[in-house]
mmCIF file of C-alpha atoms in Angstrom:
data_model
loop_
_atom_site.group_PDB
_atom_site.id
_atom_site.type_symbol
_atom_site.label_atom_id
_atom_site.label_comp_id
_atom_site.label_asym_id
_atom_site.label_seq_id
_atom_site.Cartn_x
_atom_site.Cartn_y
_atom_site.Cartn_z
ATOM 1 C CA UNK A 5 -8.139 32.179 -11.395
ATOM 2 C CA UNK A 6 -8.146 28.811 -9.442
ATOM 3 C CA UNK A 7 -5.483 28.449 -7.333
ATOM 4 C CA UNK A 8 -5.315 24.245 -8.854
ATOM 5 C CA UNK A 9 -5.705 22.248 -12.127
ATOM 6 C CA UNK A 10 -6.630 19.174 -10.330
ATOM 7 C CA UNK A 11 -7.142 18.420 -6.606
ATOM 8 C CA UNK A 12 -6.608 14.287 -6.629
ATOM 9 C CA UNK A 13 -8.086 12.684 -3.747
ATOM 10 C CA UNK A 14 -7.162 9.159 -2.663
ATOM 11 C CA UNK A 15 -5.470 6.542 -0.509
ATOM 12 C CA UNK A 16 -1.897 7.629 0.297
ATOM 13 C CA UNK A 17 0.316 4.830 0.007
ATOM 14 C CA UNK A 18 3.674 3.537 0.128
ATOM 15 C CA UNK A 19 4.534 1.350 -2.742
ATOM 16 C CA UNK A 20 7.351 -2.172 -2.191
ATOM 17 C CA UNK A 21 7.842 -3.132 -5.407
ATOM 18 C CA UNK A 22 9.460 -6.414 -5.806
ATOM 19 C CA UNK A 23 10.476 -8.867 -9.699
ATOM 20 C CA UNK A 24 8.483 -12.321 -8.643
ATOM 21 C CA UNK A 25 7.692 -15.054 -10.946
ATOM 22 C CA UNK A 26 4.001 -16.787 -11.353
ATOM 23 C CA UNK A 27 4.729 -19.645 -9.142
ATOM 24 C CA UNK A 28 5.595 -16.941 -6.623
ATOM 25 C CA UNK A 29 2.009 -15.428 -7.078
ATOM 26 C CA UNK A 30 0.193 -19.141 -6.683
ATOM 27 C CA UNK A 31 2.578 -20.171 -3.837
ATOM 28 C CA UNK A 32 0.961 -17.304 -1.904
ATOM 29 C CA UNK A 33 -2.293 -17.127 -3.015
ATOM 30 C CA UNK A 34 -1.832 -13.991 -5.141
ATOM 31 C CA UNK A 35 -4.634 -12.847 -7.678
ATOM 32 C CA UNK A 36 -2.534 -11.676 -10.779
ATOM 33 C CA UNK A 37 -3.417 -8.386 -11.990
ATOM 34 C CA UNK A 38 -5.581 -7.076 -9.417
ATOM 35 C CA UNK A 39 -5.143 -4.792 -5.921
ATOM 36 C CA UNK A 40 -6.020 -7.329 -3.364
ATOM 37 C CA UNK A 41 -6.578 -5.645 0.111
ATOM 38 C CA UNK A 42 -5.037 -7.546 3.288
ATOM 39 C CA UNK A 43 -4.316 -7.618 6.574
ATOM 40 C CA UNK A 44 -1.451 -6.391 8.910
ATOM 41 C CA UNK A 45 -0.451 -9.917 9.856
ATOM 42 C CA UNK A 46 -0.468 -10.252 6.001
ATOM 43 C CA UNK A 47 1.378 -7.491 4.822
ATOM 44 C CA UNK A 48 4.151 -8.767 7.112
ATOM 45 C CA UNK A 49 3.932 -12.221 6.041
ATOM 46 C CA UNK A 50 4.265 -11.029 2.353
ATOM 47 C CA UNK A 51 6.734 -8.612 3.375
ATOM 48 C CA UNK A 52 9.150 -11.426 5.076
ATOM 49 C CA UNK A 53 8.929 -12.920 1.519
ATOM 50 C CA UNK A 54 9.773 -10.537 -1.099
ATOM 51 C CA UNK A 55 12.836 -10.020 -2.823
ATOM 52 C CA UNK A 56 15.066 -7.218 -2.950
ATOM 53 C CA UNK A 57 12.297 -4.051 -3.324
ATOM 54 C CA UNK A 58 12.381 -0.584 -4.073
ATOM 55 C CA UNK A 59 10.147 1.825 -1.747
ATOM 56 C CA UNK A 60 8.286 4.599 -3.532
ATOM 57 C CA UNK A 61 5.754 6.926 -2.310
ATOM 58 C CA UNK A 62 2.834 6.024 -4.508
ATOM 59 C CA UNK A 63 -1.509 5.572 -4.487
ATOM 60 C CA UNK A 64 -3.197 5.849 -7.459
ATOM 61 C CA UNK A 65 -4.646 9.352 -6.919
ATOM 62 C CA UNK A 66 -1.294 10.599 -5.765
ATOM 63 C CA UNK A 67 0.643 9.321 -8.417
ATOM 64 C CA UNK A 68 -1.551 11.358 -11.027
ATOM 65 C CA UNK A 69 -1.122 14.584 -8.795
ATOM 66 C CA UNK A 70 2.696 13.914 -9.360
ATOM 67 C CA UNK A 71 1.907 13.535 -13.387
ATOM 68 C CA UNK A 72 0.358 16.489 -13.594
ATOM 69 C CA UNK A 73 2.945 18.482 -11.508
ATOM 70 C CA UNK A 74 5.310 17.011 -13.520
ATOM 71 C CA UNK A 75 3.587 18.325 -16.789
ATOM 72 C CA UNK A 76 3.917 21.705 -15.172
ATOM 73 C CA UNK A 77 0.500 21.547 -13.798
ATOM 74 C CA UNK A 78 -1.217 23.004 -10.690
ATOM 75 C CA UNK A 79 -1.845 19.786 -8.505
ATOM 76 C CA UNK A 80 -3.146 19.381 -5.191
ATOM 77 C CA UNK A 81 -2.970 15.943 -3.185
ATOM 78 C CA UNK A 82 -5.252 15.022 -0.101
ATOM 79 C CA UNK A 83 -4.986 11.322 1.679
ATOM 80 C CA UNK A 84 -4.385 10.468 5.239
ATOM 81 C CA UNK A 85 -1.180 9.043 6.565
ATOM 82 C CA UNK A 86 -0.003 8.422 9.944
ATOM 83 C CA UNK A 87 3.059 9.951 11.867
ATOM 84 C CA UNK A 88 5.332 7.774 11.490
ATOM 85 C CA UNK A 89 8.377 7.122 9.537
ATOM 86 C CA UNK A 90 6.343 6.239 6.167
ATOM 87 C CA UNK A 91 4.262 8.810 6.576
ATOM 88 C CA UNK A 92 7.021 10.829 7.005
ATOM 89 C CA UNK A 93 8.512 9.478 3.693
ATOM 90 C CA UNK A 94 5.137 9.956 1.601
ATOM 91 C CA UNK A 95 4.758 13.921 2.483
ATOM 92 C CA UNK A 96 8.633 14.049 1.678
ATOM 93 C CA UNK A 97 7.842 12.909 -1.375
ATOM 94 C CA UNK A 98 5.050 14.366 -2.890
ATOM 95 C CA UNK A 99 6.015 17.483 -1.491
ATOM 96 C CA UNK A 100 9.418 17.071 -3.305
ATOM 97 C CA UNK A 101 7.288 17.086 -6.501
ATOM 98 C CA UNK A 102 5.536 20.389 -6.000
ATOM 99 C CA UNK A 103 2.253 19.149 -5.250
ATOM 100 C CA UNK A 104 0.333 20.494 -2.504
ATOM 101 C CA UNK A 105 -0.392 18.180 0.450
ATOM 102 C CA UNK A 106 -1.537 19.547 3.908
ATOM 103 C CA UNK A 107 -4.069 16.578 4.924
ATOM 104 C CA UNK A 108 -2.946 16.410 8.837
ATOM 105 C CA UNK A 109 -1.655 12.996 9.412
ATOM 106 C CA UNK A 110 -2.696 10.887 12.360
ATOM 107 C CA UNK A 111 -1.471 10.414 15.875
ATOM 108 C CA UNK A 112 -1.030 6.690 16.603
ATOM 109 C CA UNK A 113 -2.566 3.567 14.802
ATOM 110 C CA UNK A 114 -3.042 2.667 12.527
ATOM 111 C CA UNK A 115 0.371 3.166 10.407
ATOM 112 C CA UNK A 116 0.673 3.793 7.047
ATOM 113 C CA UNK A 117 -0.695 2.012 4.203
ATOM 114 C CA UNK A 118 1.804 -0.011 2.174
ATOM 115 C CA UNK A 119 1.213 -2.359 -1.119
ATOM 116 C CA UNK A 120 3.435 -5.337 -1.726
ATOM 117 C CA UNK A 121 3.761 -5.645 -5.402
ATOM 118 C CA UNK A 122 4.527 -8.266 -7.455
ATOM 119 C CA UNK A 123 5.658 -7.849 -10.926
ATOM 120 C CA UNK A 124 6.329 -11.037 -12.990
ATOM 121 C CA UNK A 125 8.331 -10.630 -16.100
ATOM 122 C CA UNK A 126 5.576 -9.566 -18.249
ATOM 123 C CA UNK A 127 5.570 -6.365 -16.240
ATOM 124 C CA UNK A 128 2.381 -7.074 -14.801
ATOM 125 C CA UNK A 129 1.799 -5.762 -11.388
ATOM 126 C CA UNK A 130 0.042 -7.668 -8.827
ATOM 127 C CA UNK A 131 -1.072 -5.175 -5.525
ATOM 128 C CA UNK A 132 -1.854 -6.168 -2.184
ATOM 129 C CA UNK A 133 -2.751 -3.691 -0.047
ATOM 130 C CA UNK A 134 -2.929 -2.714 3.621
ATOM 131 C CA UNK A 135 -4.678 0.715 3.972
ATOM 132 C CA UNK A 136 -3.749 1.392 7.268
ATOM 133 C CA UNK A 137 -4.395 5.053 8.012
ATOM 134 C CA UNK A 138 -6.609 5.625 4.978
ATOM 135 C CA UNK A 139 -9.325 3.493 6.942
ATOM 136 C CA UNK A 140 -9.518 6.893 9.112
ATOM 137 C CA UNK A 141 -9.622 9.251 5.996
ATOM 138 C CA UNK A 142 -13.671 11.116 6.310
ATOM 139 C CA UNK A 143 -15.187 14.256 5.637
ATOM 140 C CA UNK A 144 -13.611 16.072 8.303
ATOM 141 C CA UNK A 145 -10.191 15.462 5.845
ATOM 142 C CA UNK A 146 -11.319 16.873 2.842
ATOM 143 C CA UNK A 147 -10.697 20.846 2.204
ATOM 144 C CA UNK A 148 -13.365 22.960 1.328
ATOM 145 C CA UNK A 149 -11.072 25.786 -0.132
ATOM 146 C CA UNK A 150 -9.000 23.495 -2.311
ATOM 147 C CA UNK A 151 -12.139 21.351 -3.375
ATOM 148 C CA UNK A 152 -13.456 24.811 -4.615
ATOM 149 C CA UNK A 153 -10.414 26.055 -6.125
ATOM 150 C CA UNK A 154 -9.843 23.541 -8.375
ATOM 151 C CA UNK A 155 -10.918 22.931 -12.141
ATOM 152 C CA UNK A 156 -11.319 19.397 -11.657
ATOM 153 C CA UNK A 157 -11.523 17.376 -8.636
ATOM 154 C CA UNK A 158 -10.298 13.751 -9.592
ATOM 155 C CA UNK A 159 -10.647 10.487 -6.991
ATOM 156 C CA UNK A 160 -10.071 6.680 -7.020
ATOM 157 C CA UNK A 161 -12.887 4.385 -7.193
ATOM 158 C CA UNK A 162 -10.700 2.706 -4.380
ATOM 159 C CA UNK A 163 -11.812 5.071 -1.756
ATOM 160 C CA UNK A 164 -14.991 3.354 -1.820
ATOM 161 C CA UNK A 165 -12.658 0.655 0.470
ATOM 162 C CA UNK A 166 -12.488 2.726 3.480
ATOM 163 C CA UNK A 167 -15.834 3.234 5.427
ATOM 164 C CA UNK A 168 -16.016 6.678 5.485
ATOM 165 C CA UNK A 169 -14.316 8.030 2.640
ATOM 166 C CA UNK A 170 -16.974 7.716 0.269
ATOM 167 C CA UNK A 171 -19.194 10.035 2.721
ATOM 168 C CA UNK A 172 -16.075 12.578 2.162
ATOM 169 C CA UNK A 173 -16.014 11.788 -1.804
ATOM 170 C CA UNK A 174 -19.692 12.728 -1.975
ATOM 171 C CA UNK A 175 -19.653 16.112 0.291
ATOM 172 C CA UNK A 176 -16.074 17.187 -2.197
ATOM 173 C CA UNK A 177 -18.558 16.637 -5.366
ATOM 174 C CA UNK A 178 -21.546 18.448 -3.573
ATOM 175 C CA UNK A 179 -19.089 21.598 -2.533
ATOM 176 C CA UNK A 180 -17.265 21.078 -6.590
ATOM 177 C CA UNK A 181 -20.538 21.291 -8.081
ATOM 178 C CA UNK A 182 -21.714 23.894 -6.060
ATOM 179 C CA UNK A 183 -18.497 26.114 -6.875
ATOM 180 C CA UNK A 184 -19.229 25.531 -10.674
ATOM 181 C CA UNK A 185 -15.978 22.884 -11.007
ATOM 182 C CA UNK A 186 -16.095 19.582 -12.177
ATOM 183 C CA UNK A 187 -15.648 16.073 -10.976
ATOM 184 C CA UNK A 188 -13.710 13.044 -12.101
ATOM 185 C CA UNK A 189 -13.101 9.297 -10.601
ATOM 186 C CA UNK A 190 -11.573 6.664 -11.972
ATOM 187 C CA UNK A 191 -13.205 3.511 -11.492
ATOM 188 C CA UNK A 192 -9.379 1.778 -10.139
ATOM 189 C CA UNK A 193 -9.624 -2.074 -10.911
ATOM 190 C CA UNK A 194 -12.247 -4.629 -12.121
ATOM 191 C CA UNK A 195 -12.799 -5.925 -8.589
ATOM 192 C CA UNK A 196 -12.892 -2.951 -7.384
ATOM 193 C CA UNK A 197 -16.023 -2.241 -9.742
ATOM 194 C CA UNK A 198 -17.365 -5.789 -8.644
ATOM 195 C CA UNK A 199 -17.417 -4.637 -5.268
ATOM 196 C CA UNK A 200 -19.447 -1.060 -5.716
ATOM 197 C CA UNK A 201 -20.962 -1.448 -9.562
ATOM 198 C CA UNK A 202 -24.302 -0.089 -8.040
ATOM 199 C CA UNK A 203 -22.793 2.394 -6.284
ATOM 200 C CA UNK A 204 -20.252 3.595 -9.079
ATOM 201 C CA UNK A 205 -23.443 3.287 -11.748
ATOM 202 C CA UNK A 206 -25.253 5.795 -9.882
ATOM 203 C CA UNK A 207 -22.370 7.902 -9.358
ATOM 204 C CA UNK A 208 -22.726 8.815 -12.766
ATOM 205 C CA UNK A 209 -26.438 8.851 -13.535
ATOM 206 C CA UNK A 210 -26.627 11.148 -10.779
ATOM 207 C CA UNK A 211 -24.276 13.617 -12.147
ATOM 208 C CA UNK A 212 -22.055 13.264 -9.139
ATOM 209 C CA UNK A 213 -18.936 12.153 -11.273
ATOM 210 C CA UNK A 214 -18.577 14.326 -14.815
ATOM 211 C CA UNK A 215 -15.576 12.222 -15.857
ATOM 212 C CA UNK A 216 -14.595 8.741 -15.837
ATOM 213 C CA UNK A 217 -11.063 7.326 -16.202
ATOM 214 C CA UNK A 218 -10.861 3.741 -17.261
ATOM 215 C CA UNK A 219 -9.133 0.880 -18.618
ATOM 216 C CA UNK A 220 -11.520 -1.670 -20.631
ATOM 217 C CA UNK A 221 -11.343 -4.150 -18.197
ATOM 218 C CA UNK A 222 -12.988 -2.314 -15.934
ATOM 219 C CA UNK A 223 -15.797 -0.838 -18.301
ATOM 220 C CA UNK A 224 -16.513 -4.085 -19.270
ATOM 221 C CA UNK A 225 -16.806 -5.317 -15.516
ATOM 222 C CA UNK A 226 -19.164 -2.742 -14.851
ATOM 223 C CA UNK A 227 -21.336 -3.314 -17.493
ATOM 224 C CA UNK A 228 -20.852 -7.288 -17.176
ATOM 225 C CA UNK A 229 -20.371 -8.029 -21.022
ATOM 226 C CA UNK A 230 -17.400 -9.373 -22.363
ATOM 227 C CA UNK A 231 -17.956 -6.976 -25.982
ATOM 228 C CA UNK A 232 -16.155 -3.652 -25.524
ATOM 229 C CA UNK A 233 -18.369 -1.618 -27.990
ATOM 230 C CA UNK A 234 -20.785 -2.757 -25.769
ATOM 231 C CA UNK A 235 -19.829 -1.290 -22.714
ATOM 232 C CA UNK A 236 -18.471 1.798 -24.060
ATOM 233 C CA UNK A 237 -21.900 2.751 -25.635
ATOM 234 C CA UNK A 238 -23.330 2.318 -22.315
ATOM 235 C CA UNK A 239 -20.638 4.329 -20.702
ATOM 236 C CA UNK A 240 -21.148 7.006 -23.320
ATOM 237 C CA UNK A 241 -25.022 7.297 -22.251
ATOM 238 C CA UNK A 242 -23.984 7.572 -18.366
ATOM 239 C CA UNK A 243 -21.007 9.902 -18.209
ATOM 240 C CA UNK A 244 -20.355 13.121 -19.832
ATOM 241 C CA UNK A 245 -17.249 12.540 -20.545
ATOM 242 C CA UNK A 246 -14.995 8.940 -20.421
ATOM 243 C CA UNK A 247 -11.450 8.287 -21.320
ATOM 244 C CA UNK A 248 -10.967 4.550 -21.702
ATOM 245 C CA UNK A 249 -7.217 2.942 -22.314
ATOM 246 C CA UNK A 250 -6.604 -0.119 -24.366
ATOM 247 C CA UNK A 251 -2.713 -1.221 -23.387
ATOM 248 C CA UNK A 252 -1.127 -1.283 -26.479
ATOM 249 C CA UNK A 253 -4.304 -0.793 -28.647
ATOM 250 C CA UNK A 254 -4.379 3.217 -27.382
ATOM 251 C CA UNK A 255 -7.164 4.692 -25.711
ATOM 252 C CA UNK A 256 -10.819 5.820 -26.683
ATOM 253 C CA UNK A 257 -12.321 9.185 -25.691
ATOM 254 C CA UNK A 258 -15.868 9.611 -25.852
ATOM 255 C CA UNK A 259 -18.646 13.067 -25.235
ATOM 256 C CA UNK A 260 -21.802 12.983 -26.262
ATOM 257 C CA UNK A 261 -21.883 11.756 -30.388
ATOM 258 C CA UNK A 262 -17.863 12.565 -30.379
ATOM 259 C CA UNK A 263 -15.781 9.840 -30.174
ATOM 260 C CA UNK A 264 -11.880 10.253 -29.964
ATOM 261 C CA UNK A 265 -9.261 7.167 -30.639
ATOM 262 C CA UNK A 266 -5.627 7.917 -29.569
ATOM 263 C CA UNK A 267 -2.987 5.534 -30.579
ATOM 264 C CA UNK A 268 -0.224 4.219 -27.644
ATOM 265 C CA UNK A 269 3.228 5.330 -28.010
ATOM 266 C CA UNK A 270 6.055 2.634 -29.290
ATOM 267 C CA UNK A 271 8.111 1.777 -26.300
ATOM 268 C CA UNK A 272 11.460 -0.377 -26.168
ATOM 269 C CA UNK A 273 10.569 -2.567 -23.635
ATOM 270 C CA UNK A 274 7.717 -3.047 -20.910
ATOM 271 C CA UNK A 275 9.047 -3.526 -17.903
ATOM 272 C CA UNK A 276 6.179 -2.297 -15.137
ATOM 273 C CA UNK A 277 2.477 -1.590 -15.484
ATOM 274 C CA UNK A 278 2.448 -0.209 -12.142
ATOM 275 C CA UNK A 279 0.602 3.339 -12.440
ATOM 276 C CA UNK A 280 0.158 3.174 -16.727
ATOM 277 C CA UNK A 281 -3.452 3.870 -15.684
ATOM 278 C CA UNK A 282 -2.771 6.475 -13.160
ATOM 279 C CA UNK A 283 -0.185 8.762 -15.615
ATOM 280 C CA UNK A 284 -2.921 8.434 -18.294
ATOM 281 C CA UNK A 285 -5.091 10.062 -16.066
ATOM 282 C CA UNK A 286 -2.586 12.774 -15.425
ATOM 283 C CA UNK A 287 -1.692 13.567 -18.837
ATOM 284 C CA UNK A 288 -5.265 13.736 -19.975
ATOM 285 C CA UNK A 289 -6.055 16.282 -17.354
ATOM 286 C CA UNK A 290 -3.604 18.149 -17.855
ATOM 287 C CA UNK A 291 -4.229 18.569 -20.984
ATOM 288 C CA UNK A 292 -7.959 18.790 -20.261
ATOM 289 C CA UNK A 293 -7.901 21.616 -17.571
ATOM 290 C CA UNK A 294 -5.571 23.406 -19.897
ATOM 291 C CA UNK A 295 -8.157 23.718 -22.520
ATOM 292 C CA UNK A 296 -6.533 21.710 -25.291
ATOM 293 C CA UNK A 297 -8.528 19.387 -27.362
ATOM 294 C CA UNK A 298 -9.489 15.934 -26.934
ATOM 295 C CA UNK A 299 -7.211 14.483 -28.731
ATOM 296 C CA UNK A 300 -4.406 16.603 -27.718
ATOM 297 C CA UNK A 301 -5.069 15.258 -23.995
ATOM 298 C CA UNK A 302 -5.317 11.808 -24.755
ATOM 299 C CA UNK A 303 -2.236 12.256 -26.614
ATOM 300 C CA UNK A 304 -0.621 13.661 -23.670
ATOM 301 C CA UNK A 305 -2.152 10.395 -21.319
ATOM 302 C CA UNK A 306 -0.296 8.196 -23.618
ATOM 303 C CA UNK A 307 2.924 9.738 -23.898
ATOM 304 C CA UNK A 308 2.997 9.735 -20.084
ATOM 305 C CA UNK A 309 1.542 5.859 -19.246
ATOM 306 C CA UNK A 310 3.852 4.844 -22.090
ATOM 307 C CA UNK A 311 6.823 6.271 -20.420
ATOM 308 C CA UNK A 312 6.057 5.038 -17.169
ATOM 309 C CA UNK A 313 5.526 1.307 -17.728
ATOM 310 C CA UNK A 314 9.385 1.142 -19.103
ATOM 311 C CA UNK A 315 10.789 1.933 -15.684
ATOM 312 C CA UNK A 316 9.969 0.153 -12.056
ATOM 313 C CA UNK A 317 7.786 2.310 -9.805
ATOM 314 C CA UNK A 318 4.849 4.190 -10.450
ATOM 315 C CA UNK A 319 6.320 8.145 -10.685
ATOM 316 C CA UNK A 320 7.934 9.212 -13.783
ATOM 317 C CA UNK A 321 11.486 9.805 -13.510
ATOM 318 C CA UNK A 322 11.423 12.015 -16.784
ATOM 319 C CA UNK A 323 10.385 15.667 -16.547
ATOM 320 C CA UNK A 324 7.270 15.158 -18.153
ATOM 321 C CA UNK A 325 6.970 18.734 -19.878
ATOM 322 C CA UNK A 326 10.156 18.412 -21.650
ATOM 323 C CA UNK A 327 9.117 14.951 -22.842
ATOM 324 C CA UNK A 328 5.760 16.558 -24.203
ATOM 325 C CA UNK A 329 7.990 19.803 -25.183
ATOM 326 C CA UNK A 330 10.188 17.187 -27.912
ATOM 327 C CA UNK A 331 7.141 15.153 -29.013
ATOM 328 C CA UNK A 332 6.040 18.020 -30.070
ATOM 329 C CA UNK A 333 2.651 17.800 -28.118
ATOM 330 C CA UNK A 334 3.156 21.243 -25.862
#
């Protein structure tokens, strides 16, 4: 048996999530929508600015090892933090959650990441993003035993940020592969696929990533066509297996000829996009590395990014099982 569902890798952050307005974002030069990375002499200058915040441990990767957890799920976290007091908080955290985490932090500087975000009153979220100690994250980080132990080992196109992560990324899919598990990504945020389209492209060609996790902006950014049908028949030919979300038009899974459409849950009111992606990812593989169907799984990613974007922060608050349990999805 392996001793994980999913080992996520990724930055480990901790979230400050703040209610601004748009003149806010263009005040401060603030791209809407997208993680923007800055600075330490801009994280404090944004910092100084904010409104009241909440603090919540949070990363993309790590907030889909506490979905899956939270499903019930064997999840595994690994991302570098520093000792100090936010580091401090983040282990707390995701250890509170039942997710294992044993990545040794780091003595001295840099600190912790952080991301400032923004969310105007449509409830979209607006990231900027000092990565502090997850510059230092590299292959010495990663953990052979876990990597092998795992059904699927899932990480953030965002990693391709830090120098040496990305050397790390490619030695966990080498020892995955070699172990007879499988590899996912997801490809994070249309910039983020401006930055490395090559790079993620031939991530998949290669048959170093099995599984993609997307939203249809970023398909359509890596494929540089505004048609979706477009770019997810060119996704279909370059990854086994994709699982593309729509906001309130669902999500589309595609393998091979098989194409799966899952509609999004009805919610009573939108108040925080922060993480939608990142529970999608967990309920879908959950669902996945339990052996349940397609559709089931995509089901499953809904429910959970549905639930998610009607509270602030980017960790459900609801036990995720029993939510699945009375939808009658588990």
């Amino acid at each position: 048996m392996p001793d994980y569902d999913v080992l996520c890798i990724g930055n480990a952050i901790v979230d400050i999530i703040a209610q601004s307005d748009e003149s806010f974002l263009t005040e401060n030069g603030i791209i809407k929508g997208a993680m923007n990375l800055i600075d330490a002499e801009r994280a404090e200058q944004l910092y100084a600015r904010m409104g009241p915040a909440v603090e919540a441990s949070g990363g993309s990767a790590g907030n889909t090892a506490a979905g899956i957890a939270s499903f019930g799920g064997r999840a595994a976290f690994c991302g570098k933090v520093a000792d100090d007091h936010l580091g401090g908080i983040y282990a707390h955290d995701i250890h509170a959650l039942d997710v294992a985490f044993d990545t040794a932090p780091l003595a001295g500087t840099p600190p912790t990441a952080r991301c400032m975000i923004f969310v105007t009153p449509d409830g979209e979220r607006s990231m900027n993003t000092y990565l502090g100690a997850c510059v230092e994250f590299g292959p010495e980080d990663i953990e052979p035993e876990k990597i092998s132990g795992s059904k699927v080992v899932y990480f953030e196109g965002y990693l391709w940020d830090p120098p040496r992560a990305k050397e790390a990324m490619r030695e966990a899919a080498r020892i995955a592969h070699e172990a007879g598990r499988e590899v996912a990504m997801t490809l994070s945020d249309s910039f983020c696929v401006d930055r490395y389209r090559d790079e993620f492209l031939e991530l998949m060609r290669s048959g170093t990533v099995d599984i993609v996790v997307a939203n249809d902006h970023e398909i359509k950014a890596l494929y540089q066509t505004a048609s979706f049908d477009t770019a997810l028949e060119a996704l279909r030919r370059d990854c086994r297996l994709a699982a593309v979300t729509r906001s309130e038009q669902g999500s589309v899974i595609v393998r091979g000829d098989e194409t799966v459409k899952i509609d999004a849950i009805a919610i009573r009111e939108l108040v925080d996009t922060t993480g939608a992606g990142d529970l999608y990812a967990a309920g879908f593989l959950f669902g996945y590395t339990q052996g349940r169907s397609l559709e089931d799984s995509g089901r499953l990613g809904s429910l959970a990014a549905g639930l998610v974007i009607q509270q602030v922060g980017p960790r459900p608050r609801q036990n995720l099982r029993e939510e699945a349990e009375q939808a009658g999805l588990l």
